[in-house]
CSV table of C-alpha atoms in Angstrom, one decimal:
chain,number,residue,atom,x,y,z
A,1,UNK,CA,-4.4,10.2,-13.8
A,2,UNK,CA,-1.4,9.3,-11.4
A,3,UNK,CA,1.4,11.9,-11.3
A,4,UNK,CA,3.8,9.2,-12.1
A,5,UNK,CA,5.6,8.5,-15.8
A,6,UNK,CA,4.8,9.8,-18.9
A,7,UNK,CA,1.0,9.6,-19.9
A,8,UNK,CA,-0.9,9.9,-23.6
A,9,UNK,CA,-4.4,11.3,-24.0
A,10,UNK,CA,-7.0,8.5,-23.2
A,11,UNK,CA,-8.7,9.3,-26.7
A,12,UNK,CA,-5.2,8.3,-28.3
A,13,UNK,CA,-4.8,5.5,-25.9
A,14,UNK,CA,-8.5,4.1,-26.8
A,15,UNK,CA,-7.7,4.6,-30.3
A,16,UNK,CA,-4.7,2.7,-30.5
A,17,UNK,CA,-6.2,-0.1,-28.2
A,18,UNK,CA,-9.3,0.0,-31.0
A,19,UNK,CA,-7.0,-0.3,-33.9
A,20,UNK,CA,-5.1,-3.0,-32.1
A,21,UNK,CA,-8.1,-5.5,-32.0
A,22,UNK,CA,-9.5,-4.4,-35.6
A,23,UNK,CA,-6.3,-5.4,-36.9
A,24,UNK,CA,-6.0,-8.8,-35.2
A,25,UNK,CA,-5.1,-12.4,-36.4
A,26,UNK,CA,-7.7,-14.7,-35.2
A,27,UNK,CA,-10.0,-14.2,-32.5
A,28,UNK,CA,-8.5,-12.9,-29.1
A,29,UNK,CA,-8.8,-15.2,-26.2
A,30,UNK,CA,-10.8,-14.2,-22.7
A,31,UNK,CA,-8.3,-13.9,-19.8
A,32,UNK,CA,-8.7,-17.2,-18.0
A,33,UNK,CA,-9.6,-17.8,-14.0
A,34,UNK,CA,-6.4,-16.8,-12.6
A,35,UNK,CA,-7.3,-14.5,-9.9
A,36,UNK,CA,-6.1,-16.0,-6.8
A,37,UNK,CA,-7.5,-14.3,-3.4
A,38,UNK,CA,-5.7,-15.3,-0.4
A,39,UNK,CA,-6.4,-13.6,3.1
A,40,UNK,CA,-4.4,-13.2,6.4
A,41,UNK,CA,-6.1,-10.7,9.4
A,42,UNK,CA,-3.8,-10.4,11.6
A,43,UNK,CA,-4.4,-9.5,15.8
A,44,UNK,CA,-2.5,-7.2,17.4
A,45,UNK,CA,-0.8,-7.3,20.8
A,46,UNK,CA,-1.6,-4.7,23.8
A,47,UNK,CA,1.9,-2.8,23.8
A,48,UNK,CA,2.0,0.4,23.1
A,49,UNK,CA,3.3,1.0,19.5
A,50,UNK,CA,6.8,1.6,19.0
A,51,UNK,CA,8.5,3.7,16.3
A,52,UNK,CA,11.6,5.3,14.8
A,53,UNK,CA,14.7,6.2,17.3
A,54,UNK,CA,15.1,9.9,17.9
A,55,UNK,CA,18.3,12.1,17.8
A,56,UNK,CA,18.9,15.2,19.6
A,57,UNK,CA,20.1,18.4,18.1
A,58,UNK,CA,23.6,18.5,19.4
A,59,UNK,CA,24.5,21.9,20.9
A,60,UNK,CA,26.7,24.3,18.2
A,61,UNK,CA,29.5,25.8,19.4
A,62,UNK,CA,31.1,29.1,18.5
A,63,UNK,CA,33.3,29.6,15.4
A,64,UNK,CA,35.7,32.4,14.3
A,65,UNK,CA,37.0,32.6,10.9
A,66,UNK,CA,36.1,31.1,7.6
A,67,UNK,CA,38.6,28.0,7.9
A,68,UNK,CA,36.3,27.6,11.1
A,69,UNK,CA,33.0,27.9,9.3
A,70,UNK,CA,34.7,25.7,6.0
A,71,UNK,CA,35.1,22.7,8.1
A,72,UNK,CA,31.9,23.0,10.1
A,73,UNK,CA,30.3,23.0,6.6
A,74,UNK,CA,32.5,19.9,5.2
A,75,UNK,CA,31.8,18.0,8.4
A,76,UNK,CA,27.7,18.5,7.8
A,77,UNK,CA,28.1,17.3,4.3
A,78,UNK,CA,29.6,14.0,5.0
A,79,UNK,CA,27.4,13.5,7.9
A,80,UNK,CA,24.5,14.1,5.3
A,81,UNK,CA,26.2,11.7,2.8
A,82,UNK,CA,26.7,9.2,5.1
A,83,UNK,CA,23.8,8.9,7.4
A,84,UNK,CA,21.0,11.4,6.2
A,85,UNK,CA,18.6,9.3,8.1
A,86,UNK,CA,19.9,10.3,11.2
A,87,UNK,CA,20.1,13.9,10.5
A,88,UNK,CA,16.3,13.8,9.8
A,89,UNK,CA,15.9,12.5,13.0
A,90,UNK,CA,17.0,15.6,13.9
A,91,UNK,CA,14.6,18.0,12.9
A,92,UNK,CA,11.7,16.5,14.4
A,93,UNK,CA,12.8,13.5,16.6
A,94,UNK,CA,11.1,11.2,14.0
A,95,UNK,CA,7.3,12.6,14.0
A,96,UNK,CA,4.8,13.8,11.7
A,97,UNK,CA,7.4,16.5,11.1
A,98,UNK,CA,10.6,14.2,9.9
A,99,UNK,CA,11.4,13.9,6.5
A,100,UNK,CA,10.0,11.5,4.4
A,101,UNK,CA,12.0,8.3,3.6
A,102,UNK,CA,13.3,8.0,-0.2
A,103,UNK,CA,11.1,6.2,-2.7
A,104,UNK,CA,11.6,2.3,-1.8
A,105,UNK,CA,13.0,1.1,-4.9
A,106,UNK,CA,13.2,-2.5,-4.1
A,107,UNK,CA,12.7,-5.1,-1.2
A,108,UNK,CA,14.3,-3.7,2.2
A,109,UNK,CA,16.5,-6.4,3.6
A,110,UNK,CA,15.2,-6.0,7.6
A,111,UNK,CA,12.6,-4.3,9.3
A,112,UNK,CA,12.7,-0.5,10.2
A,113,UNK,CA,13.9,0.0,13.6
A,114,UNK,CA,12.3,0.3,16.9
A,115,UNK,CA,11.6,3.0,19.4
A,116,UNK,CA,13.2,2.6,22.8
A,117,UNK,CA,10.6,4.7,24.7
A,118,UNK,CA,7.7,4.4,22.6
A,119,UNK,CA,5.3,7.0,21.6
A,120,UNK,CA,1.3,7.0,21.9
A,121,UNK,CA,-0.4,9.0,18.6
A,122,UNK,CA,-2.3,11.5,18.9
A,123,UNK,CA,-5.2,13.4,17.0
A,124,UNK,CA,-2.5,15.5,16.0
A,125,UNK,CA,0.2,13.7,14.7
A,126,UNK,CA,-1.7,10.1,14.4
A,127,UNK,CA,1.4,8.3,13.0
A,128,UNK,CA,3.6,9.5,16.0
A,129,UNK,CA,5.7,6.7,17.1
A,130,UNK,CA,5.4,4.0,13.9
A,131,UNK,CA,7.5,4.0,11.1
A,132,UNK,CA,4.4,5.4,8.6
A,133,UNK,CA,5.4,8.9,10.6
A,134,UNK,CA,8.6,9.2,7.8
A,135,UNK,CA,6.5,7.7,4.8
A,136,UNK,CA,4.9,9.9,2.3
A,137,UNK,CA,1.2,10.2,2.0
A,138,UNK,CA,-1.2,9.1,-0.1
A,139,UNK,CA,-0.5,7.8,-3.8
A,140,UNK,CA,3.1,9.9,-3.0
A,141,UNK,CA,4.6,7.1,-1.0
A,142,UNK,CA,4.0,4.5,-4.2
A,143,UNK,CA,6.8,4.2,-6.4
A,144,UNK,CA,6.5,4.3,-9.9
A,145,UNK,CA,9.8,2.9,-12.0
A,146,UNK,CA,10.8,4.3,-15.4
A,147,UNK,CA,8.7,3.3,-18.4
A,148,UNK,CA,10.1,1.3,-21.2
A,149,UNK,CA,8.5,-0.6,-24.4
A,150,UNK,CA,7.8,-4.0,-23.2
A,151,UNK,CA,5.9,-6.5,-24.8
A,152,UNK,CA,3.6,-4.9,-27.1
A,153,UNK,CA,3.6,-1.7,-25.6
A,154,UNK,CA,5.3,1.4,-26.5
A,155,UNK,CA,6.9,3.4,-23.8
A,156,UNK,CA,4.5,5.8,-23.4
A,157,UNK,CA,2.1,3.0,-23.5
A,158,UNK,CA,3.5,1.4,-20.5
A,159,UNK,CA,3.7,4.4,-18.6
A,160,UNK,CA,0.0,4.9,-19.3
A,161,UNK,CA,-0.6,1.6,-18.0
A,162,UNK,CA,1.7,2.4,-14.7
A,163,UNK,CA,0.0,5.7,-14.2
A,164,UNK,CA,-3.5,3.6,-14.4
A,165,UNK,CA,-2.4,0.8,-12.1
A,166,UNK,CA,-1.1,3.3,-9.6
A,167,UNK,CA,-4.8,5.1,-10.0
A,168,UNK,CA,-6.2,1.6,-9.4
A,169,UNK,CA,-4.5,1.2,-5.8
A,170,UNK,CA,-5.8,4.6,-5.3
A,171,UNK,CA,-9.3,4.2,-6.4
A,172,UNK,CA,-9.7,0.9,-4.2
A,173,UNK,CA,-7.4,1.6,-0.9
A,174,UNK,CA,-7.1,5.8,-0.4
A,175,UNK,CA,-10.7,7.0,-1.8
A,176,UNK,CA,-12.8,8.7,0.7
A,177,UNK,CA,-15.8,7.4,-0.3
A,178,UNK,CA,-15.0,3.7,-0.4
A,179,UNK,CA,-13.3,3.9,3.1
A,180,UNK,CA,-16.9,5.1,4.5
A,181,UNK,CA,-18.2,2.2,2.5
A,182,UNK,CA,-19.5,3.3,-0.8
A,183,UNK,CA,-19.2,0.9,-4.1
A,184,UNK,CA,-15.5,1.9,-5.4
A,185,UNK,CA,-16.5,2.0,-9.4
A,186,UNK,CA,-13.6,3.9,-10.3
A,187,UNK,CA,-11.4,1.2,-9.5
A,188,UNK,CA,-14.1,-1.5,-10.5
A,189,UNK,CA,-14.2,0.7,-14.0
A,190,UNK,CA,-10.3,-0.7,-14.6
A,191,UNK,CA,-11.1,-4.1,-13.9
A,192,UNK,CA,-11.4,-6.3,-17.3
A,193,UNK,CA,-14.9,-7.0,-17.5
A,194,UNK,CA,-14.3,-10.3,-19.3
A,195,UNK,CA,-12.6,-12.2,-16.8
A,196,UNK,CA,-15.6,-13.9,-15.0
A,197,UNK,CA,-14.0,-15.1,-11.9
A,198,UNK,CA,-13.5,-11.6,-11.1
A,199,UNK,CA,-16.6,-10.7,-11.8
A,200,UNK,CA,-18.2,-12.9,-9.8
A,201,UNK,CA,-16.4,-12.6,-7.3
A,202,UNK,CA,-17.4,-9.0,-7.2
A,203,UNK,CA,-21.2,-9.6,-7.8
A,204,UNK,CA,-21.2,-11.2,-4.2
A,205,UNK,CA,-18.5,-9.5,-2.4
A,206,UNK,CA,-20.4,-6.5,-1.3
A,207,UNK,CA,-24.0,-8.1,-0.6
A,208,UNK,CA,-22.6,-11.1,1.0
A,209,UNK,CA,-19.0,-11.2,2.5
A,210,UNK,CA,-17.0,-14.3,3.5
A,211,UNK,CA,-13.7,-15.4,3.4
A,212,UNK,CA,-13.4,-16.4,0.1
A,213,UNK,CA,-15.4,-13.2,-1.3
A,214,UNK,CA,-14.5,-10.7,0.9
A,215,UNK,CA,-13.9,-7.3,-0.7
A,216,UNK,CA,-11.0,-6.3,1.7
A,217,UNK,CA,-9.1,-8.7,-0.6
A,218,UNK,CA,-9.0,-5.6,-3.2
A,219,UNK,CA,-10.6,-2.8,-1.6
A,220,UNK,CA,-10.0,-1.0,2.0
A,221,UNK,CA,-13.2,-0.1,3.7
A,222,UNK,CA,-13.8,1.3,7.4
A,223,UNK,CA,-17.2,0.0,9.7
A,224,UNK,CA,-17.7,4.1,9.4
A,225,UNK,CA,-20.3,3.3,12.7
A,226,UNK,CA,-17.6,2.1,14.9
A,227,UNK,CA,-14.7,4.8,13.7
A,228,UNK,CA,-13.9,7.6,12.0
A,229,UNK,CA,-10.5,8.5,10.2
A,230,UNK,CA,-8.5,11.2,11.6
A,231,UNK,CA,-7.4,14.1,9.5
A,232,UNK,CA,-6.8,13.9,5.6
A,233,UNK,CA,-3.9,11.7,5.5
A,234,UNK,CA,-3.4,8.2,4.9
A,235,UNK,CA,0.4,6.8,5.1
A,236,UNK,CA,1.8,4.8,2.0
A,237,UNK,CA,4.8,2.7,1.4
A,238,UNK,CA,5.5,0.7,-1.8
A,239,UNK,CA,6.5,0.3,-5.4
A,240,UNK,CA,5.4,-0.6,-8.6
A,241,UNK,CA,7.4,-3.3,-11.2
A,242,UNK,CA,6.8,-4.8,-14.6
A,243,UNK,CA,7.5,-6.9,-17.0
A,244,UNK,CA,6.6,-9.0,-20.5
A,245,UNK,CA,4.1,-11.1,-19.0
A,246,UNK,CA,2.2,-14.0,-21.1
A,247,UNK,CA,0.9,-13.7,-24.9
A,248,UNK,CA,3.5,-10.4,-24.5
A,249,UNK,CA,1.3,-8.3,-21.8
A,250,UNK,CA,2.9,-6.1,-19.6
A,251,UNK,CA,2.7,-7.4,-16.4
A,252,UNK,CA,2.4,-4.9,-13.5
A,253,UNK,CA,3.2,-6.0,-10.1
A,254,UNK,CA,2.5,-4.0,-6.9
A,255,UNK,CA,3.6,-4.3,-3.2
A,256,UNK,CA,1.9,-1.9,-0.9
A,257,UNK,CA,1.4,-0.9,2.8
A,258,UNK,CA,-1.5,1.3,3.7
A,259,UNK,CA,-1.8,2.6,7.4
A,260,UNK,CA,-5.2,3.8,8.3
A,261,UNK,CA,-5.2,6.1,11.6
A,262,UNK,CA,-9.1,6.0,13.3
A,263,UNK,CA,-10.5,7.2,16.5
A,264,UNK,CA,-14.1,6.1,17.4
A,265,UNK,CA,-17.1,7.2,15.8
A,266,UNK,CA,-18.4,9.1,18.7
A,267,UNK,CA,-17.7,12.9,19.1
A,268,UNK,CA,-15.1,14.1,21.1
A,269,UNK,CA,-13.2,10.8,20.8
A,270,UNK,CA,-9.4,11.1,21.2
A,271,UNK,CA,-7.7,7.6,21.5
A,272,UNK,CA,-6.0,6.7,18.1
A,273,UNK,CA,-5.7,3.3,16.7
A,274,UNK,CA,-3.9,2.5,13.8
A,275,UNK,CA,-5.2,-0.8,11.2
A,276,UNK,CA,-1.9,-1.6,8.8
A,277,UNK,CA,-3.5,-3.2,5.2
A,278,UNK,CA,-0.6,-4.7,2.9
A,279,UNK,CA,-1.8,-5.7,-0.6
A,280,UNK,CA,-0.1,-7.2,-3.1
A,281,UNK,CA,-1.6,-7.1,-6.9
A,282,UNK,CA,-0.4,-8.2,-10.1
A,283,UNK,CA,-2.5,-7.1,-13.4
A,284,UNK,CA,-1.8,-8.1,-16.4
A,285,UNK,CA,-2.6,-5.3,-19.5
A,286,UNK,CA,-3.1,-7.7,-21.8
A,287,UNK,CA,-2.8,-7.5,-26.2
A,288,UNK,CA,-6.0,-6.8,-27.3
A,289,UNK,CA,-5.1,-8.8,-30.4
A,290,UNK,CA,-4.7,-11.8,-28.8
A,291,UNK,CA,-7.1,-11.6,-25.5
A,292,UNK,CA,-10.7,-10.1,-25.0
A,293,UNK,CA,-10.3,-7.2,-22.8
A,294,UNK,CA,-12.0,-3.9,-22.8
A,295,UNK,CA,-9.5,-0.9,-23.9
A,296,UNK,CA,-8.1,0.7,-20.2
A,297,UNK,CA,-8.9,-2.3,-18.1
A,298,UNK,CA,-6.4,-4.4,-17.2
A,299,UNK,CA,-6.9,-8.3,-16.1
A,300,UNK,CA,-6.4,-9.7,-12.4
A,301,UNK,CA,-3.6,-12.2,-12.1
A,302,UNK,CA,-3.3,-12.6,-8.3
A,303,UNK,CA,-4.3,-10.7,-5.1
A,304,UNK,CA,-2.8,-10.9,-1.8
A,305,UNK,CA,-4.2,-9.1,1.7
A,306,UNK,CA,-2.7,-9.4,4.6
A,307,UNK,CA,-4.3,-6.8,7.6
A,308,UNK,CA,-3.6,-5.8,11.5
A,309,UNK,CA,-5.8,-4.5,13.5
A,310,UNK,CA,-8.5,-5.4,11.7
A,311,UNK,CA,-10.6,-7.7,13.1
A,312,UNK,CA,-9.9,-11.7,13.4
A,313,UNK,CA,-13.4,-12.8,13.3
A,314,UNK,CA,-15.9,-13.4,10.3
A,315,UNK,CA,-15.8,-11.9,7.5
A,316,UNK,CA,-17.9,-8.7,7.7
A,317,UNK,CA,-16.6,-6.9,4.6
A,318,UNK,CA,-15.1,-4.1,7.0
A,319,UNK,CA,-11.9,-3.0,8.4
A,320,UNK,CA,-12.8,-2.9,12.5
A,321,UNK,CA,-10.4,-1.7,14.4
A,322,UNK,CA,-9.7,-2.1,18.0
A,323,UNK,CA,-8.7,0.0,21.0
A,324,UNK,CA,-7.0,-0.3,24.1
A,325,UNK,CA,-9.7,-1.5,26.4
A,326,UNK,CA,-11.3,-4.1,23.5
A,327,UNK,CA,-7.4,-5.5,23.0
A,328,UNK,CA,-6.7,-6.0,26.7
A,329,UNK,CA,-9.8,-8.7,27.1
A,330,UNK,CA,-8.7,-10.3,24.0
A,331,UNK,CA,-6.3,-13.2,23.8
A,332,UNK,CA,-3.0,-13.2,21.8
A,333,UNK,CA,-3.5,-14.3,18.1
A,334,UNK,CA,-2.6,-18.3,17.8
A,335,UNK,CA,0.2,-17.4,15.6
A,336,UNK,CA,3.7,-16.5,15.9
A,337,UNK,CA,4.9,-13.0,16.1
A,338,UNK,CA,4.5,-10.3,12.7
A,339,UNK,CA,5.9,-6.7,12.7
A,340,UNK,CA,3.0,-5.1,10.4
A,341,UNK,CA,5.5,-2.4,9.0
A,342,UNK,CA,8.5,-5.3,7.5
A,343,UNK,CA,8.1,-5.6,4.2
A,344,UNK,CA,11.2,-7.1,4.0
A,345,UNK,CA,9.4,-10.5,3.1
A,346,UNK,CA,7.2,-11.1,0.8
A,347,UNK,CA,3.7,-11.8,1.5
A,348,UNK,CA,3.8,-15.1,-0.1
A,349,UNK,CA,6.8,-16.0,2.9
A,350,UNK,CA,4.4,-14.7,5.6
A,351,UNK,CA,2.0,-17.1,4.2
A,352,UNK,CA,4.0,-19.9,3.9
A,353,UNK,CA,4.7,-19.4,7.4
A,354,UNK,CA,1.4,-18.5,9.3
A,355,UNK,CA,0.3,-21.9,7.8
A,356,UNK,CA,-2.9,-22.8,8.5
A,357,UNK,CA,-3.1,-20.0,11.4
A,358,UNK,CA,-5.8,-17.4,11.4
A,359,UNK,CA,-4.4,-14.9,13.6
A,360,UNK,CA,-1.0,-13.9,14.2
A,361,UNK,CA,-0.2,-11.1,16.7
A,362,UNK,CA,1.0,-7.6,15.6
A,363,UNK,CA,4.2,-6.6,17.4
A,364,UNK,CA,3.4,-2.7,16.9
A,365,UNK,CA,1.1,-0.9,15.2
């Protein structure tokens, strides 16, 4: 279960979901082919990433007396108030040991800022000199809002469903096991089983990759003979929404950015590249009175991928990353210029503008 909202026991949540389609009017419909799966992989340029400015500690100076020490204290405070990102900076200069950025509560209106001198990672501190170095990790850095009844669900209903779509983005873009490659059947396992063009898709995605049916549409997974992760951390940015969706589901929308810090596969390898995965998801928890769906699965409405770093080639079902040496023989992507950590547009505008263009060419990473 996510650590998000308010949750019920699933043995009540089965129950009322059971009861629900008992007591039906008519038979429920199956959800109808409405997945959409749309694909950018984006290349990345040969700079050296940049990341968040940096602030220096300012020296202190000597005070006597506690009218001294009083407006030393009121000054900090309304520097706090008014700029607490910069004090952060602070402590820390704006690597792995900054403070994390608040929860992003809605669409940022410009990218996050750029480094001036930039900053290679490291083993070490493998988000040093990106943004990701101030997000949160893990399912942390996605944003759950407050539950409320909508459409048929109660409010603890709909925070079950938010805590279960949140475990879904988990299941399918921060498990372990599915990064090295394994079949991700917990996330699979909240998938409605009744919506066959989801089901198909799936039943050819892993044996047979292409465009159309690749399985880094939904799922994030590493070519584990070419890299290896570095450390236990994967960096998160994003938020959760909702609303009364058709035939009164709640319809969950979800907006994240994954970053995925690799070194390569063999021993004693110490140059860190970072691939940047944005997915955006809407599910639709459908009334089991009035559509087929299995109690705790919810029904695919769209899915959107856009990646960097990842490879610009066919489709082989794998994140592949790049390094240094690989990116300087490579040409720049035949698209216009994309910062992989703005998510102050939607990916619908990014596809709207890439066009018909495969590649694009990642400003940082």
């Amino acid at each position: 279960m996510g650590n998000g909202g308010t949750s019920i026991p699933d043995e009540e949540w089965e129950r009322f979901l059971r009861e629900a389609e008992a007591g039906a009017q008519g038979a429920p419909k199956e959800p109808s082919a409405r997945a959409r799966m749309v694909t950018r992989q984006l290349r990345e340029e040969t700079g050296r990433p940049e990341g968040w400015r940096t602030h220096q500690l300012a020296p202190r100076r000597r005070a006597k007396g506690w009218y001294a020490v009083g407006l030393l204290v009121t000054v900090g405070l309304l520097i706090v108030a008014l700029a607490p990102g910069r004090v952060a900076g602070w402590f820390g200069g704006g690597g792995a040991a900054s403070a994390p950025l608040a929860a992003e509560s809605e669409r940022p209106d410009q990218p996050p800022p750029t480094q001036s001198a930039p900053q290679a990672p490291t083993p070490d501190e493998p988000f040093r000199g990106s943004p990701a170095a101030q997000w949160e990790d893990g399912k942390a850095g996605i944003s759950l809002p407050a539950a409320r009844a909508t459409g048929w669900m109660s409010k603890k209903q709909v925070a079950q469903a938010l805590d279960r779509s949140r475990d879904f983005l988990a299941a399918s873009s921060l498990d372990r096991g599915v990064l090295r490659g394994e079949r991700p059947k917990k996330a699979i396992a909240l998938l409605n089983p009744h919506q066959q063009d989801v089901q198909d898709y799936l039943a050819t995605a892993f044996s047979a990759p292409s465009r159309k049916n690749d399985p880094l549409l939904l799922f994030s997974r590493l070519a584990t003979k070419k890299v290896r992760l570095v450390g236990d951390v994967i960096k998160t940015r994003g938020r959760i929404t909702y609303r009364e969706g058709k035939r009164g589901a709640v319809e969950v929308t979800t907006d994240v950015t994954y970053v995925y810090p690799v070194v390569r596969a063999a021993a004693g390898s110490e140059e860190v590249a970072r691939t940047i995965v944005r997915r955006e998801i809407v599910m639709s928890w459908d009334d089991p009175a009035k559509v087929v769906v299995e109690p705790g699965t919810f029904s695919l409405v769209s899915y959107k991928t856009d990646t960097s770093n990842s490879g610009c080639g066919a489709s082989t079902g794998y994140l592949t990353p790049e390094f240094s040496a690989e990116r300087a023989t490579k040409d720049k992507g035949d698209g216009p210029e994309f910062d992989p950590y703005d998510r102050s547009r939607s990916v619908d505008a990014l596809m709207q503008e890439a066009g018909e263009t495969k590649c694009w060419t990642a400003t940082r990473l």
